[in-house]
Coordinates of C-alpha atoms (C1' of nucleotides) in Angstrom, one line a residue:
Chain A
M5 CA 115.1 159.6 10.8
P6 CA 113.9 160.2 13.7
E7 CA 112.2 157.7 15.9
L8 CA 110.7 156.7 18.9
P9 CA 114.0 157.4 20.3
D10 CA 115.3 160.3 18.5
V11 CA 111.1 161.6 19.6
E12 CA 111.7 160.7 22.8
T13 CA 114.5 162.9 23.2
F14 CA 113.3 165.9 21.3
R15 CA 110.0 165.3 24.0
R16 CA 112.5 166.0 27.2
Y17 CA 114.2 168.6 25.2
M18 CA 110.7 170.5 25.3
D19 CA 110.1 169.5 28.7
A20 CA 113.9 170.3 29.8
T21 CA 112.8 174.2 27.8
S22 CA 109.6 175.3 26.6
L23 CA 107.6 174.2 30.0
H24 CA 105.2 176.9 31.4
Q25 CA 105.3 179.7 29.0
R26 CA 103.1 181.5 27.0
I27 CA 102.6 182.0 23.6
E28 CA 103.0 185.3 21.8
H29 CA 103.1 184.8 18.3
T30 CA 103.6 181.5 16.1
H31 CA 104.9 180.9 12.1
V32 CA 104.5 178.1 10.9
D33 CA 105.2 177.1 7.3
A34 CA 101.1 176.3 6.2
N35 CA 102.5 173.2 3.1
L36 CA 103.4 171.3 6.4
L37 CA 100.0 172.0 8.1
D38 CA 98.2 168.6 8.6
D39 CA 94.3 167.9 6.8
N40 CA 92.3 170.3 8.2
V41 CA 94.3 173.0 10.2
T42 CA 95.2 176.4 9.3
P43 CA 97.9 178.6 10.3
Q44 CA 95.2 180.8 11.3
L45 CA 93.5 177.5 13.8
L46 CA 96.8 176.8 15.2
Q47 CA 97.7 180.4 16.3
R48 CA 94.2 180.6 17.9
R49 CA 94.8 177.3 20.1
L50 CA 98.5 178.1 20.4
K51 CA 98.8 182.2 21.1
G52 CA 97.9 182.6 24.9
Q53 CA 98.5 179.3 26.3
E54 CA 101.4 178.0 27.3
I55 CA 102.5 174.1 26.5
A56 CA 101.7 172.2 30.7
R57 CA 103.1 168.5 29.9
T58 CA 104.0 166.3 26.6
D59 CA 102.8 163.4 25.6
R60 CA 104.6 161.1 23.0
R61 CA 103.0 158.2 21.0
G62 CA 105.5 156.3 19.0
K63 CA 106.9 159.4 16.5
Y64 CA 105.1 162.0 17.5
L65 CA 105.1 163.8 19.9
F66 CA 102.4 166.2 21.6
G67 CA 103.2 169.5 23.5
C68 CA 99.7 169.8 25.7
L69 CA 98.6 172.9 26.2
S70 CA 96.8 175.4 28.6
N71 CA 93.7 174.9 27.0
D72 CA 93.8 170.9 26.3
S73 CA 94.2 170.8 23.1
R74 CA 97.7 170.7 22.3
L75 CA 100.6 171.2 18.9
V76 CA 101.8 166.8 17.1
L77 CA 104.7 167.3 15.7
H78 CA 105.7 165.0 12.9
F79 CA 109.4 164.8 12.2
G80 CA 109.3 162.7 9.1
M81 CA 112.9 162.5 8.5
T82 CA 114.9 165.3 9.0
G83 CA 112.7 167.7 11.8
F84 CA 114.6 168.7 14.9
L85 CA 113.6 171.0 18.3
R86 CA 115.9 174.2 19.3
Y87 CA 115.5 177.0 22.1
F88 CA 117.0 179.2 21.5
K89 CA 117.3 183.5 23.0
S90 CA 117.2 185.6 19.1
R91 CA 115.8 184.9 16.7
S92 CA 118.7 184.8 14.2
D93 CA 119.8 182.2 16.0
A94 CA 116.6 180.5 14.3
P95 CA 117.9 176.9 12.1
D96 CA 117.7 177.2 8.5
H97 CA 114.5 175.5 7.3
T98 CA 112.5 176.5 10.7
R99 CA 109.1 175.0 9.5
L100 CA 106.7 176.6 13.0
L101 CA 108.4 178.8 15.0
V102 CA 107.2 179.4 17.9
E103 CA 107.6 183.2 20.6
F104 CA 107.4 182.4 24.3
N105 CA 106.6 185.9 26.1
N106 CA 110.5 185.1 27.9
G107 CA 111.8 186.3 24.7
Y108 CA 113.0 182.4 23.2
F109 CA 112.0 180.8 20.8
L110 CA 110.9 177.4 19.8
A111 CA 111.9 176.0 16.4
Y112 CA 110.6 173.4 14.4
D113 CA 113.3 173.2 11.3
C114 CA 112.3 170.2 8.8
R115 CA 114.3 170.3 6.0
R116 CA 112.6 167.8 3.8
K117 CA 109.4 169.2 4.5
L118 CA 108.5 165.2 5.4
G119 CA 106.8 166.1 8.6
T120 CA 104.1 167.1 10.0
I121 CA 102.4 170.1 12.4
S122 CA 99.3 169.0 13.7
I123 CA 96.1 170.4 16.6
A124 CA 94.5 167.9 18.3
D125 CA 91.7 168.7 20.3
D126 CA 91.5 165.1 21.6
M127 CA 94.5 162.9 21.9
D128 CA 92.4 159.5 21.0
E129 CA 90.6 160.3 18.4
F130 CA 93.6 161.9 16.6
I131 CA 95.2 158.4 17.7
R132 CA 92.5 156.1 16.1
K133 CA 92.4 158.7 13.5
K134 CA 96.5 158.2 12.5
D135 CA 95.7 154.2 13.0
L136 CA 98.6 154.1 15.7
G137 CA 99.6 151.0 17.4
P138 CA 100.1 150.5 20.7
D139 CA 103.5 152.6 21.8
A140 CA 106.6 150.3 21.3
L141 CA 108.2 151.2 24.7
D142 CA 105.1 151.5 26.2
V143 CA 103.4 147.8 26.0
G144 CA 104.0 145.0 27.7
R145 CA 104.7 141.2 26.8
S146 CA 101.2 140.1 26.0
A147 CA 99.6 142.3 24.4
F148 CA 103.1 142.6 22.2
E149 CA 102.4 138.9 21.2
E150 CA 98.9 140.0 20.3
A151 CA 99.8 142.8 18.7
L152 CA 102.3 140.5 15.8
S153 CA 99.6 137.4 15.8
G154 CA 97.5 137.2 12.6
H155 CA 100.1 139.2 10.5
R156 CA 102.0 137.0 7.8
G157 CA 104.4 139.5 6.9
A158 CA 108.2 140.1 6.9
I159 CA 109.8 140.4 10.4
K160 CA 110.9 143.6 9.2
S161 CA 107.7 144.9 8.1
T162 CA 105.7 143.7 10.6
L163 CA 107.5 145.8 13.6
M164 CA 107.9 149.5 10.8
N165 CA 104.4 149.1 10.3
Q166 CA 102.9 151.8 12.7
S167 CA 99.6 150.3 13.0
I168 CA 100.6 147.6 14.6
L169 CA 103.3 149.0 16.8
S170 CA 104.2 152.6 16.5
G171 CA 107.6 154.0 17.0
I172 CA 110.1 151.6 14.7
G173 CA 111.5 153.0 11.9
N174 CA 114.4 151.9 9.4
V175 CA 117.3 152.2 11.4
Y176 CA 115.7 150.3 14.9
S177 CA 114.1 147.9 13.5
D178 CA 117.8 146.4 12.4
E179 CA 119.4 147.1 15.7
I180 CA 116.6 144.9 17.0
L181 CA 117.0 142.4 14.6
F182 CA 120.1 142.1 15.0
Q183 CA 119.8 142.4 19.4
A184 CA 117.0 139.7 18.5
R185 CA 119.6 137.5 15.8
L186 CA 116.5 136.5 13.9
R187 CA 116.4 138.2 10.0
P188 CA 115.1 140.5 8.6
D189 CA 113.2 138.7 6.2
A190 CA 111.9 136.1 8.2
S191 CA 108.0 135.8 8.4
V192 CA 106.3 136.4 11.4
D193 CA 104.1 133.7 11.8
D194 CA 106.8 131.9 12.1
L195 CA 108.1 133.3 15.4
R196 CA 107.3 131.1 18.3
G197 CA 107.6 132.0 22.4
N198 CA 111.8 131.7 22.5
D199 CA 112.2 134.2 19.1
L200 CA 108.7 135.9 20.4
D201 CA 110.7 136.2 23.8
R202 CA 114.0 137.2 22.1
L203 CA 112.1 139.8 19.7
F204 CA 110.5 141.6 23.0
G205 CA 113.5 142.0 25.1
A206 CA 115.5 143.2 22.2
M207 CA 112.9 145.9 21.8
R208 CA 112.8 147.2 25.2
D209 CA 116.6 147.0 25.4
V210 CA 117.2 148.8 22.6
L211 CA 114.7 151.4 22.7
E212 CA 115.5 152.5 26.0
T213 CA 119.1 151.6 25.4
A214 CA 118.8 154.1 22.7
V215 CA 116.8 157.4 25.2
E216 CA 119.6 157.1 26.9
C217 CA 122.2 157.5 24.2
Q218 CA 119.8 160.6 23.6
A219 CA 119.6 158.9 19.9
D220 CA 123.0 159.6 18.9
P221 CA 124.4 155.7 17.3
G222 CA 127.9 157.0 17.9
R223 CA 127.1 156.9 21.6
F224 CA 125.4 153.0 20.8
P225 CA 127.4 150.3 23.1
D226 CA 130.1 148.4 21.1
S227 CA 128.2 145.8 19.9
Y228 CA 125.8 147.9 18.4
L229 CA 124.5 147.0 14.3
T230 CA 123.6 151.1 14.1
P231 CA 126.9 152.9 14.1
R232 CA 128.1 150.3 10.9
R233 CA 125.0 150.7 8.6
E234 CA 127.5 150.0 5.6
P235 CA 127.4 147.2 3.7
G236 CA 130.9 145.0 4.4
E237 CA 131.0 146.7 7.6
T238 CA 132.6 144.2 10.6
C239 CA 130.0 143.3 12.2
P240 CA 130.4 143.4 15.7
G241 CA 129.0 139.6 16.7
C242 CA 131.3 137.5 14.7
G243 CA 133.6 139.6 12.3
G244 CA 132.0 138.9 9.6
S245 CA 131.1 140.8 7.0
I246 CA 127.0 143.0 7.3
E247 CA 124.9 142.6 4.5
D248 CA 122.6 144.7 2.5
A249 CA 119.2 144.2 0.9
K250 CA 116.1 145.5 0.4
I251 CA 112.8 143.8 2.8
S252 CA 109.5 145.7 1.4
G253 CA 111.6 148.1 0.1
R254 CA 113.2 149.2 2.9
T255 CA 117.5 149.1 3.1
T256 CA 118.3 146.6 5.6
Y257 CA 121.4 146.1 7.3
F258 CA 122.0 142.8 8.9
C259 CA 124.4 139.8 9.9
P260 CA 123.9 136.0 7.5
S261 CA 125.6 134.4 10.5
C262 CA 124.2 136.3 13.3
Q263 CA 120.5 136.5 12.5
K264 CA 118.9 133.2 11.9
D265 CA 115.5 131.9 10.9
P266 CA 112.8 131.2 13.8
G267 CA 113.5 128.4 15.7
E268 CA 116.9 127.5 14.4
I269 CA 118.5 129.3 18.2
Chain B
dA10 C1' 97.4 140.6 4.0
dG11 C1' 100.9 142.0 1.9
dT12 C1' 103.9 143.5 -1.5
dA13 C1' 105.0 147.3 -4.9
dC14 C1' 106.5 150.8 -6.9
dC15 C1' 105.1 156.1 -6.4
dA16 C1' 105.0 160.7 -4.7
dC17 C1' 105.9 164.2 -1.6
dC18 C1' 111.0 166.8 -0.3
dT19 C1' 115.8 168.1 -0.5
dG20 C1' 121.2 167.8 0.2
dA21 C1' 125.1 164.8 -0.4
dC22 C1' 127.5 162.3 -3.1
dG23 C1' 129.6 160.8 -6.9
dG24 C1' 130.2 160.1 -12.6
dC25 C1' 131.6 162.3 -16.3
Chain C
dT1 C1' 132.9 173.8 -13.1
dG2 C1' 128.1 172.2 -13.4
dC3 C1' 124.6 168.9 -14.4
dC4 C1' 122.5 164.1 -13.9
dG5 C1' 121.8 160.5 -11.4
dT6 C1' 121.1 158.3 -7.2
dC7 C1' 120.1 157.6 -2.5
dA8 C1' 118.1 158.5 2.0
dG9 C1' 113.5 156.9 4.5
dG10 C1' 108.5 158.3 7.2
dT11 C1' 104.3 158.2 5.0
dG12 C1' 100.8 157.1 2.2
dG13 C1' 98.2 155.9 -1.6
dT14 C1' 97.4 152.8 -5.8
dA15 C1' 97.2 149.0 -8.6
dC16 C1' 98.2 144.0 -7.3

DNA sequence: AGTACCACCTGACGGC
DNA sequence: TGCCGTCAGGTGGTAC
């Protein structure tokens, strides 16, 4: 379930392992390629180049090449990166294998093939085409309010809408709403100043904390809901019982006693 | 604008 | 033992 903190962790991993090495070969599973990208185009853009730096917008990771093109990875539900020395160490569901001139490899593994691999010659155009809203860790308080304004759906669905804010998925929307003490099914239209302050603060706290924890729920603070995503689990806030529900078709966990409608806190 | 539902895809798990 | 239905959840399409 790679969301913003997971992808940021992958970005840092790519930074730490894969920069400034000439790409000798690429092997790609064409089924994961974005529209209008062929294995030949990918090979042409990558071969002989280096990853000069990385970037991220929401759940998309950009490997910025020395020719100003970009390798763009989306991790779907099961994607991850691995850097290794021996070809035989390639993970089981490698969909993209990049071979560097120092003999090392970078693999993009995506077991369930729900991720995408793309090439972006122009990052702004890519973001426009995908209709991505501001990055959830980059957006300021006023732009956050602006992004939510005019929407009337459930808060959870709105937070998860990548064209409104990019980076938040099912798991972190639940965590943010738990920390903000807001019910996930409340309408975003009902949020007032105090609620928006709490929601914005919780969004930043949760995402920053998760990045620090390298998106590993096992390292999350005891006050977090994520490690307890089970119906009937104990709420870390009140000791009550965690409930599950479906909101916009997504399995949602929340505490009915800690989380209130807007205006009730 | 929002939601409901489906499809994509694979592995884990429970029931029989 | 193994088959089958269900679930996981990111995205995108269609229908309402």
